[in-house]
mmCIF file of C-alpha atoms in Angstrom:
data_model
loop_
_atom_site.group_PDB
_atom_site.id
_atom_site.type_symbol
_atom_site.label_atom_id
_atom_site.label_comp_id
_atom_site.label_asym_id
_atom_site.label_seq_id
_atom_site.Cartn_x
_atom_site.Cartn_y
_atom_site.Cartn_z
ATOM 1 C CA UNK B 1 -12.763 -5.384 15.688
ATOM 2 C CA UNK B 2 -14.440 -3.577 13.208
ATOM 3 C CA UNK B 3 -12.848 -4.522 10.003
ATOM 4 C CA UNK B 4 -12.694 -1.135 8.232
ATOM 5 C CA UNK B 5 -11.382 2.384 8.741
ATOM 6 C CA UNK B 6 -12.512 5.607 7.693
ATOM 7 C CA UNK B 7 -10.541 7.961 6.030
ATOM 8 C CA UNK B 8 -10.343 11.796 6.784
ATOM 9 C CA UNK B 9 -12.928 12.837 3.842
ATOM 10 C CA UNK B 10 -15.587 9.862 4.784
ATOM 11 C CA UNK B 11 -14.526 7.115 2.848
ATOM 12 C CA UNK B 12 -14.537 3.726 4.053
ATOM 13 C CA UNK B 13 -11.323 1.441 3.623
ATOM 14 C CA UNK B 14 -10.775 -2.135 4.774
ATOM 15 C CA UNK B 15 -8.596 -2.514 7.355
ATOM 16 C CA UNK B 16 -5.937 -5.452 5.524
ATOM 17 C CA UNK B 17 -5.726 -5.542 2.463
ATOM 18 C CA UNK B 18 -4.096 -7.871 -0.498
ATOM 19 C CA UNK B 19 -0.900 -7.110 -2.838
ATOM 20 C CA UNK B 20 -0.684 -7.930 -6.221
ATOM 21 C CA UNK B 21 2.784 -6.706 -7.181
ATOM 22 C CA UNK B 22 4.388 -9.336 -10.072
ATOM 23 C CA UNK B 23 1.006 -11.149 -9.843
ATOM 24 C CA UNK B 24 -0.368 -11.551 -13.933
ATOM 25 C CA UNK B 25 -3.329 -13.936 -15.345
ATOM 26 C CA UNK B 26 -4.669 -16.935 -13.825
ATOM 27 C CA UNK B 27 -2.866 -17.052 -10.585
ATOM 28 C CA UNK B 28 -3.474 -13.236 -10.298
ATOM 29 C CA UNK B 29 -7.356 -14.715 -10.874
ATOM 30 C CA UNK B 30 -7.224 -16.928 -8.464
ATOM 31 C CA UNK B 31 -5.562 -15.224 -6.144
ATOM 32 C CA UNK B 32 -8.153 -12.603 -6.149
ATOM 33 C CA UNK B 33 -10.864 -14.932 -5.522
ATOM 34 C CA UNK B 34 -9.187 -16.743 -2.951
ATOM 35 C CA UNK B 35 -8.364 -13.314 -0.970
ATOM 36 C CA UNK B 36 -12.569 -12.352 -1.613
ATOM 37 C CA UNK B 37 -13.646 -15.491 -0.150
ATOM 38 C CA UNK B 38 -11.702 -14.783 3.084
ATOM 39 C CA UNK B 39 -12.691 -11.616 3.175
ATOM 40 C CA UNK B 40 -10.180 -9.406 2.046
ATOM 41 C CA UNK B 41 -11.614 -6.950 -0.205
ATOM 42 C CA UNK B 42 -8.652 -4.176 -0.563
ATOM 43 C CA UNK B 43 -6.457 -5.105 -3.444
ATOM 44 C CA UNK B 44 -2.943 -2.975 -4.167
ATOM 45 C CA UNK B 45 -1.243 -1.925 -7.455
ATOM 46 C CA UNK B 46 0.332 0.643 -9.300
ATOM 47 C CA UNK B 47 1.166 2.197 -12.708
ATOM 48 C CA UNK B 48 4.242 1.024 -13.029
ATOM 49 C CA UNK B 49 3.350 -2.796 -11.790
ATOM 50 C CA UNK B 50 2.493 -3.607 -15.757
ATOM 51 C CA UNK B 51 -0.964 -5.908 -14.449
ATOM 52 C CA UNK B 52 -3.619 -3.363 -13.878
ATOM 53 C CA UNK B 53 -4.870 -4.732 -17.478
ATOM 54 C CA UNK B 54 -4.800 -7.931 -15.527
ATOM 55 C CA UNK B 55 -6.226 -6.638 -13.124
ATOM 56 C CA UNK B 56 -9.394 -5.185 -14.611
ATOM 57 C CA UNK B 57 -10.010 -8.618 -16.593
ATOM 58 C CA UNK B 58 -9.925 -10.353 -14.091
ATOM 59 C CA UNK B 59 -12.246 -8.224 -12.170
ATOM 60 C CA UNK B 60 -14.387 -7.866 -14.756
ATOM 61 C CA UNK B 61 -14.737 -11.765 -14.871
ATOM 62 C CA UNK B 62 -15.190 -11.742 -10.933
ATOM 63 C CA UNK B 63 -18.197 -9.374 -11.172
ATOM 64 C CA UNK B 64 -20.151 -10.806 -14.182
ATOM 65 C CA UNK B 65 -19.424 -14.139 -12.902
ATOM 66 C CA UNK B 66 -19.387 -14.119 -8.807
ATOM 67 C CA UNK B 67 -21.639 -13.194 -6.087
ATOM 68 C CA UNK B 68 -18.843 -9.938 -5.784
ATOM 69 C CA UNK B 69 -19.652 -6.682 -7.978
ATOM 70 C CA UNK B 70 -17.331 -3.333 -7.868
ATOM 71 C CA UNK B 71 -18.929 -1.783 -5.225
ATOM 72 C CA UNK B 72 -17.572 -4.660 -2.598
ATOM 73 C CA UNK B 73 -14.004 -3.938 -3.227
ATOM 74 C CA UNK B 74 -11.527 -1.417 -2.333
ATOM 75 C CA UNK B 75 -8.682 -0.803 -5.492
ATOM 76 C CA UNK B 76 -5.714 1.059 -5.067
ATOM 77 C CA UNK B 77 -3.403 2.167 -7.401
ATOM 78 C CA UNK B 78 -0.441 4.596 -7.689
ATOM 79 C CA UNK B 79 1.184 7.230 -10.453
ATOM 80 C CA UNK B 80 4.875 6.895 -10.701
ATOM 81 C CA UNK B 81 7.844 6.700 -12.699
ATOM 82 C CA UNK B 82 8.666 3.505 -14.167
ATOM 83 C CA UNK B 83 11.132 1.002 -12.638
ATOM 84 C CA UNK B 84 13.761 -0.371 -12.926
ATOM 85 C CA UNK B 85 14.547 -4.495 -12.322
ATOM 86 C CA UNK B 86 15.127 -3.719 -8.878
ATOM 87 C CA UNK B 87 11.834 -1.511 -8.512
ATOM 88 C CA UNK B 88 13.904 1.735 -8.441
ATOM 89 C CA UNK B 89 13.034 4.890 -10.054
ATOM 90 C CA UNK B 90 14.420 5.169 -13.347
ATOM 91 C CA UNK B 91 13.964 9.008 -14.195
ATOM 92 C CA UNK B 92 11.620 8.737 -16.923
ATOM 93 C CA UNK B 93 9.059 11.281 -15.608
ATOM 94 C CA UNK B 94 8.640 14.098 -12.151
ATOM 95 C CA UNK B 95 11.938 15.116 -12.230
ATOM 96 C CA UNK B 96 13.807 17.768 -13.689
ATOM 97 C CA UNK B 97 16.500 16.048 -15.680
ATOM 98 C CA UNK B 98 17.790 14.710 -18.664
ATOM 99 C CA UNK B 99 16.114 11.403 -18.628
ATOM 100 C CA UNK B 100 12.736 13.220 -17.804
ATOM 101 C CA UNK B 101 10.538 12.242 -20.686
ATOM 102 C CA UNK B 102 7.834 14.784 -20.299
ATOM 103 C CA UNK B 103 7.984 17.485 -17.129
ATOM 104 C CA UNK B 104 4.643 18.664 -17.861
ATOM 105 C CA UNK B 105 3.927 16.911 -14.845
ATOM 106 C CA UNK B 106 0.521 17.668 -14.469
ATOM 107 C CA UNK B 107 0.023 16.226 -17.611
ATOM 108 C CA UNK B 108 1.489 12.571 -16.916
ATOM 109 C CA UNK B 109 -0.395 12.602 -14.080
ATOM 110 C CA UNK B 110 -3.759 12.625 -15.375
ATOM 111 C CA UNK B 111 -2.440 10.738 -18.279
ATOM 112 C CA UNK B 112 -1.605 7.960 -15.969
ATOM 113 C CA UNK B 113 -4.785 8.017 -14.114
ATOM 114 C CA UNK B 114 -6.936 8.038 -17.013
ATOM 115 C CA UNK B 115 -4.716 4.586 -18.244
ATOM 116 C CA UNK B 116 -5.489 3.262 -14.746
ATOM 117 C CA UNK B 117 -9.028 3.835 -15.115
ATOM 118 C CA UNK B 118 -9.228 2.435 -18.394
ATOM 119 C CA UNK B 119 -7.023 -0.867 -17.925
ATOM 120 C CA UNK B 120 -8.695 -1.816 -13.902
ATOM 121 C CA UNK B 121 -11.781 -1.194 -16.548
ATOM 122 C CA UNK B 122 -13.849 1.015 -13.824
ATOM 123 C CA UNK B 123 -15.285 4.366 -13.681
ATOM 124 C CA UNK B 124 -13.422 5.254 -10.545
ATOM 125 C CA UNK B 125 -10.633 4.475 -8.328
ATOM 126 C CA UNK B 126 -10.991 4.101 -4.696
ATOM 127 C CA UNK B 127 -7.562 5.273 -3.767
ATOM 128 C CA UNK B 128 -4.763 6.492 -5.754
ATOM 129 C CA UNK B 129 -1.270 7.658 -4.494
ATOM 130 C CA UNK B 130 2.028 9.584 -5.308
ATOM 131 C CA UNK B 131 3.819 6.415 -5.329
ATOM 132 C CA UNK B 132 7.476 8.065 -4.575
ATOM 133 C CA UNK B 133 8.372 11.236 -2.865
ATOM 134 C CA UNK B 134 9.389 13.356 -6.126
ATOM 135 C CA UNK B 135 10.999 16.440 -4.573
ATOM 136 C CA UNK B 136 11.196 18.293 -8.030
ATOM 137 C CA UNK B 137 7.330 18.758 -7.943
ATOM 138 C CA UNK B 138 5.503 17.448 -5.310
ATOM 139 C CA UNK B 139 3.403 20.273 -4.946
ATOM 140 C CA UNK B 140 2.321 19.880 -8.760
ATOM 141 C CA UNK B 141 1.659 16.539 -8.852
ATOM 142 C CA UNK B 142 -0.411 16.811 -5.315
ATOM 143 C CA UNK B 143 -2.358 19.413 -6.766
ATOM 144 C CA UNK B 144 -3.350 17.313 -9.851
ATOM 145 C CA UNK B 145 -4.279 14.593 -7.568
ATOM 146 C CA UNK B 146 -6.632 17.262 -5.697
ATOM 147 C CA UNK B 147 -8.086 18.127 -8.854
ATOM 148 C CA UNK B 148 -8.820 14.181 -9.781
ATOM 149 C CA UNK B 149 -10.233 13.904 -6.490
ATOM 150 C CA UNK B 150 -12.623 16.575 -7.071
ATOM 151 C CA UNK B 151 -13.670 15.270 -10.443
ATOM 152 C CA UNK B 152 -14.868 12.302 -8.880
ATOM 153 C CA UNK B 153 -12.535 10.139 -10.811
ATOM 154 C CA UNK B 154 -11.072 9.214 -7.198
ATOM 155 C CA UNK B 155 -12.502 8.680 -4.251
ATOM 156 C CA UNK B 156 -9.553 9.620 -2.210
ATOM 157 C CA UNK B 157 -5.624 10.590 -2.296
ATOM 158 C CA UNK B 158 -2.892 10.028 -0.625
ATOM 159 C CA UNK B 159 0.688 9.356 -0.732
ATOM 160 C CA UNK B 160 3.647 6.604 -0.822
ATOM 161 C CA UNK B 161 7.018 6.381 0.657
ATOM 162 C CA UNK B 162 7.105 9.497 1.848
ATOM 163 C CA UNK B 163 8.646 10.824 5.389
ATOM 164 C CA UNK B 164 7.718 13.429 7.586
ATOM 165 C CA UNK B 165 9.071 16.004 5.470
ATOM 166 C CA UNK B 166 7.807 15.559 2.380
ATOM 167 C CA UNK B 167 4.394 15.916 3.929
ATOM 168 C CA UNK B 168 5.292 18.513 5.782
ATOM 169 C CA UNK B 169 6.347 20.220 2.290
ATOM 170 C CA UNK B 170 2.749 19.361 0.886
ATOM 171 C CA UNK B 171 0.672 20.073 3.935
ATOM 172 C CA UNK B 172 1.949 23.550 3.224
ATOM 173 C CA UNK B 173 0.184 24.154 -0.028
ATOM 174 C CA UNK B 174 -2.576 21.971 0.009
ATOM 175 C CA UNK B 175 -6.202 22.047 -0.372
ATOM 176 C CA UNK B 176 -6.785 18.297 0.670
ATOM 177 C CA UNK B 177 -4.799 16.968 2.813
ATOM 178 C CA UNK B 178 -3.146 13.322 2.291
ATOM 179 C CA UNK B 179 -5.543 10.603 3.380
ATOM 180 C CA UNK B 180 -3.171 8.059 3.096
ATOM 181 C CA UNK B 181 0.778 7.401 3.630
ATOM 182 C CA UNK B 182 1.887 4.104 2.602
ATOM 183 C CA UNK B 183 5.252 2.624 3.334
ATOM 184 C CA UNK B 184 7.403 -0.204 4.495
ATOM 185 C CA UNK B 185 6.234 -0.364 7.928
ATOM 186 C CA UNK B 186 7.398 -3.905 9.607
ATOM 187 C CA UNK B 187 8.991 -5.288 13.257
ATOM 188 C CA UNK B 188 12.317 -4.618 12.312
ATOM 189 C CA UNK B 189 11.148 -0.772 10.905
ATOM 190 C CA UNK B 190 8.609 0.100 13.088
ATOM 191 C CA UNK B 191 8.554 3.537 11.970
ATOM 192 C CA UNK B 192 7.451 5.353 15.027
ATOM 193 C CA UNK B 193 8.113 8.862 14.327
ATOM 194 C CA UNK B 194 6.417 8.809 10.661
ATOM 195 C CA UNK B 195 3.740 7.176 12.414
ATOM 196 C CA UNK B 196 3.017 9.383 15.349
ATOM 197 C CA UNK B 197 3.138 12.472 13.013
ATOM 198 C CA UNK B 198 0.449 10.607 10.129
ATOM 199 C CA UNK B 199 -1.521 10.356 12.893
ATOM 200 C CA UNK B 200 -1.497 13.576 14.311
ATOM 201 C CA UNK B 201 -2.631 14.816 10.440
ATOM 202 C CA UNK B 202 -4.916 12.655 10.273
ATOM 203 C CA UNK B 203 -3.515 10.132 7.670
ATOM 204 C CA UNK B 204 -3.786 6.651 7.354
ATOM 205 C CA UNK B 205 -0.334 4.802 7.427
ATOM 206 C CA UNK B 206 -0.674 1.684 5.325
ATOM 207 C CA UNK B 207 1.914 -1.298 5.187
ATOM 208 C CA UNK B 208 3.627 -3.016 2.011
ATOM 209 C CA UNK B 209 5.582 -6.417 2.092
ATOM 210 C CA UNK B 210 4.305 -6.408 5.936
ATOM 211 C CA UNK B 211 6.044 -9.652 5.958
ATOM 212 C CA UNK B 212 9.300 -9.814 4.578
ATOM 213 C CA UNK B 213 10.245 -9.638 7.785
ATOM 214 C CA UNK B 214 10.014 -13.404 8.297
ATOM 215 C CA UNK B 215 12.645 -14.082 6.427
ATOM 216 C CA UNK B 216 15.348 -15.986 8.257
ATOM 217 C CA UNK B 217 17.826 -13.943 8.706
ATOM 218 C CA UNK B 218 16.300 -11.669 10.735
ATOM 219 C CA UNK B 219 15.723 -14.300 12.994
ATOM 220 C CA UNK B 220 11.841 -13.344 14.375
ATOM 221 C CA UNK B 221 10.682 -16.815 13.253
ATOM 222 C CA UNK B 222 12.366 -18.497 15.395
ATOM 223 C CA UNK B 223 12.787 -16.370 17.961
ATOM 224 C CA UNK B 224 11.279 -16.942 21.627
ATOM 225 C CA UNK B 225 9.247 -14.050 22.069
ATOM 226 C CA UNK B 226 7.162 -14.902 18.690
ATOM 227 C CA UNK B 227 6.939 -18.702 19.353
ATOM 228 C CA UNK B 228 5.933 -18.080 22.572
ATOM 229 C CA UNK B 229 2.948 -15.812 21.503
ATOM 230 C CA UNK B 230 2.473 -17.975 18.562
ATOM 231 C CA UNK B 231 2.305 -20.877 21.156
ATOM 232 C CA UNK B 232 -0.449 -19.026 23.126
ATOM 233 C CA UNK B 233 -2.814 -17.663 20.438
ATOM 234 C CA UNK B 234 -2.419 -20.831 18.039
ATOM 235 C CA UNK B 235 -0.906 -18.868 15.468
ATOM 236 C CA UNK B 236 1.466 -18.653 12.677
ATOM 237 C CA UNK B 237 4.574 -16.038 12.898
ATOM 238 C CA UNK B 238 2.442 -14.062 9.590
ATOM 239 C CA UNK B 239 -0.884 -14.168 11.599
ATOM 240 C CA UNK B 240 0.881 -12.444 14.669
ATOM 241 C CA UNK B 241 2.555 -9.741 12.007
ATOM 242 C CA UNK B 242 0.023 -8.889 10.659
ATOM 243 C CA UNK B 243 -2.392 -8.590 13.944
ATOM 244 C CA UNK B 244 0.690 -6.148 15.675
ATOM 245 C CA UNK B 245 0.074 -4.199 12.638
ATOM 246 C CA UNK B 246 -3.882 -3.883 12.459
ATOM 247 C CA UNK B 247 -3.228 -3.081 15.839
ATOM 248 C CA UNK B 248 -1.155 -0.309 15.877
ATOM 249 C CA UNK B 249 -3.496 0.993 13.481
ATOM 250 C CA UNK B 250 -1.279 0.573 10.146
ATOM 251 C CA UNK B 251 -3.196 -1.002 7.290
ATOM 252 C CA UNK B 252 -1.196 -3.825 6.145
ATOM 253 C CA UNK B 253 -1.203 -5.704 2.511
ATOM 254 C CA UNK B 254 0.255 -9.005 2.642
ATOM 255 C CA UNK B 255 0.666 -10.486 -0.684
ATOM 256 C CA UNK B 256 0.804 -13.962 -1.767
ATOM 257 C CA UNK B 257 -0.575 -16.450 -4.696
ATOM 258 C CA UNK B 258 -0.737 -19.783 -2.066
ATOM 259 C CA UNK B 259 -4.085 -20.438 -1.444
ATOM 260 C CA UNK B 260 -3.203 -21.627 2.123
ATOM 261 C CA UNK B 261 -1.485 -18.628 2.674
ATOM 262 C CA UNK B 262 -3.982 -15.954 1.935
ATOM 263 C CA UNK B 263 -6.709 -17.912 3.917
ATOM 264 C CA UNK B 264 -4.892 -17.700 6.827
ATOM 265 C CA UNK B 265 -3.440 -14.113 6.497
ATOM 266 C CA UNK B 266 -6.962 -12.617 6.796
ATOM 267 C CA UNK B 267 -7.949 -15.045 10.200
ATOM 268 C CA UNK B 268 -6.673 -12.492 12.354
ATOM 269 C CA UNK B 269 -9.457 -11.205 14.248
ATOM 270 C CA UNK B 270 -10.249 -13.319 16.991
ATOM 271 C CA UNK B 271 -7.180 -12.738 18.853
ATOM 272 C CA UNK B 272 -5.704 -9.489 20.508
ATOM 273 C CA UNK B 273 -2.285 -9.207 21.160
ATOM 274 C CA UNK B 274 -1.303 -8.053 25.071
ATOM 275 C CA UNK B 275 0.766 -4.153 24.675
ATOM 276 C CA UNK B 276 3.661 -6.184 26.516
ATOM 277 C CA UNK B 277 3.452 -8.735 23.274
ATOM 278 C CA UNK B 278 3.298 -5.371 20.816
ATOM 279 C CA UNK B 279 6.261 -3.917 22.887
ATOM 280 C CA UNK B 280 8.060 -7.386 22.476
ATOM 281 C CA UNK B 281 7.685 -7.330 19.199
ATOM 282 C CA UNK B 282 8.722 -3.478 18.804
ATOM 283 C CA UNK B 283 11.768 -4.337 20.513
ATOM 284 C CA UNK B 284 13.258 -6.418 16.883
ATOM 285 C CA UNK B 285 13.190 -2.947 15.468
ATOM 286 C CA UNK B 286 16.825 -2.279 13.321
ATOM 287 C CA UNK B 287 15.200 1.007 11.586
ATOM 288 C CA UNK B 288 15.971 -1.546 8.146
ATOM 289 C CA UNK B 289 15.402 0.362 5.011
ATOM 290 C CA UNK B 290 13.890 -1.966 2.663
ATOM 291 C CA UNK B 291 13.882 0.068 -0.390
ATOM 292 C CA UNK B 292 17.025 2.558 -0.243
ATOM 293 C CA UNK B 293 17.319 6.415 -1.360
ATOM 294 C CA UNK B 294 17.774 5.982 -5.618
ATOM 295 C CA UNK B 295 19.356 8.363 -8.265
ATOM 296 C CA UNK B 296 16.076 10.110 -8.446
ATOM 297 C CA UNK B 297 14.972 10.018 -5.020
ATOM 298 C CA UNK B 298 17.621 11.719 -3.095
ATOM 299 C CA UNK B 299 17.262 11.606 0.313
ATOM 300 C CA UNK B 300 14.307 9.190 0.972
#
């Protein structure tokens, strides 16, 4: 299988990639390494995730110090509102209300970018995203995206959390179209009708916490059908997650800081799973939400 995808504009993304949500300084270093020396070479944040700074120095120490250099990996990062504990929305920016901080959107959005590109401490980004569907000015902040894109700060654009109808709402003004869509995409939210219409347009569906899943009370762990393929393919529950999901053609990015754990998330390519196994596993499907609608996010 060949290990990357290509996006609608050209660009080449890996096909799994690594999350480093709540990861900071030396495990977020060796984390990094550990997920480069199995060959995972997409890595995950955001704005609002308070370690691109992290990040970057730890990069920085990778490149100047490694075998791997900038052009090897794949960084994503997002523009969003800050969070809350929880990792809700708290208001502070793209909306129109009181708690709105600054509603020259346009303006936080290359603000935020520019901090991005200064704290991951490169001249680009390979892909940055709308991390929430902000209804009050989607269309705005898409269209500052577009013009990032063009300025070559960004090598592509694309979106996060959002549903078939806030694309729908964007695909109607747009220049660029979305090159990316990433949500919670997972056996027991299989997410077949966002899906289906990403891919009719063309965009990339990506997958975060691809393996909270696992958790026990959702009972897939010890379930039959996965020990039974498990069984077969000598292969952990996560391996067979995260192969259904490569798959199906969703781009999924596990994230851990156990050593063990991120070596054997990225040995899944010398198996294929049968379409009765990807059915089987289809069938655990609850339509879960993982992260529900917020205050500021009505509707999601």
């Amino acid at each position: 299988m060949d290990k990357l995808v290509k996006l609608s504009n050209g660009v080449e993304m890996p096909i799994v990639g690594f999350g480093t949500y709540s990861i900071f300084g030396e495990s977020l270093r060796n984390s990094l390494l550990s997920a480069l020396d199995n060959g995972c070479f997409l890595f995950d944040t955001a704005h609002c995730y308070s370690n691109e700074e992290d990040l970057g120095d730890n990069f920085n120490f990778i490149f100047n110090n490694t075998k791997y250099k900038r052009k090897d990996v794949f960084i994503t990062t997002k523009i969003g509102d800050k969070l809350d504990n929880n990792g809700f929305p708290i208001g502070a920016y793209f909306y129109n209300s009181a708690s709105c901080i600054n509603r020259n959107h346009r303006e936080v959005v290359f603000k935020q970018a520019n901090e991005s590109l200064k704290k991951l401490r490169t001249d680009y980004i390979d892909l940055l995203l709308m991390h929430w569907p902000y209804n009050d000015c989607l269309e705005e902040i898409w269209d500052s995206l577009e013009c990032l894109l063009k300025s070559g700060k960004v090598r592509s654009i694309g979106l996060s959390n959002c549903k078939e109808r806030h694309i729908k709402k964007i695909l109607q003004v747009c220049n660029v179209k979305p090159m990316v869509n990433q949500i919670f995409v997972s056996p027991i939210n299989i997410q077949r009708k966002t899906i289906e219409y990403c891919n009719s347009n063309k965009i990339k569906v990506e997958s975060y916490s691809p393996l909270m899943c696992l958790r026990s009370d959702f009972n897939i762990v010890s379930s039959n059908i996965v020990s039974s393929i498990c069984e077969k393919y000598g292969k952990t529950p996560a391996q067979v997650i995260l192969r259904w999901n490569i798959q199906k053609g969703v781009i999924p990015i596990p994230r851990s800081m156990r050593p063990s754990r991120i070596e054997s998330n990225y040995q899944i390519f010398d198996f294929e799973l049968s379409l009765n196994e990807i059915n089987s596993i289809d069938d655990f499907n609850v339509n879960y939400q993982y992260l529900p609608e917020s205050l500021y996010c009505p509707g999601y």
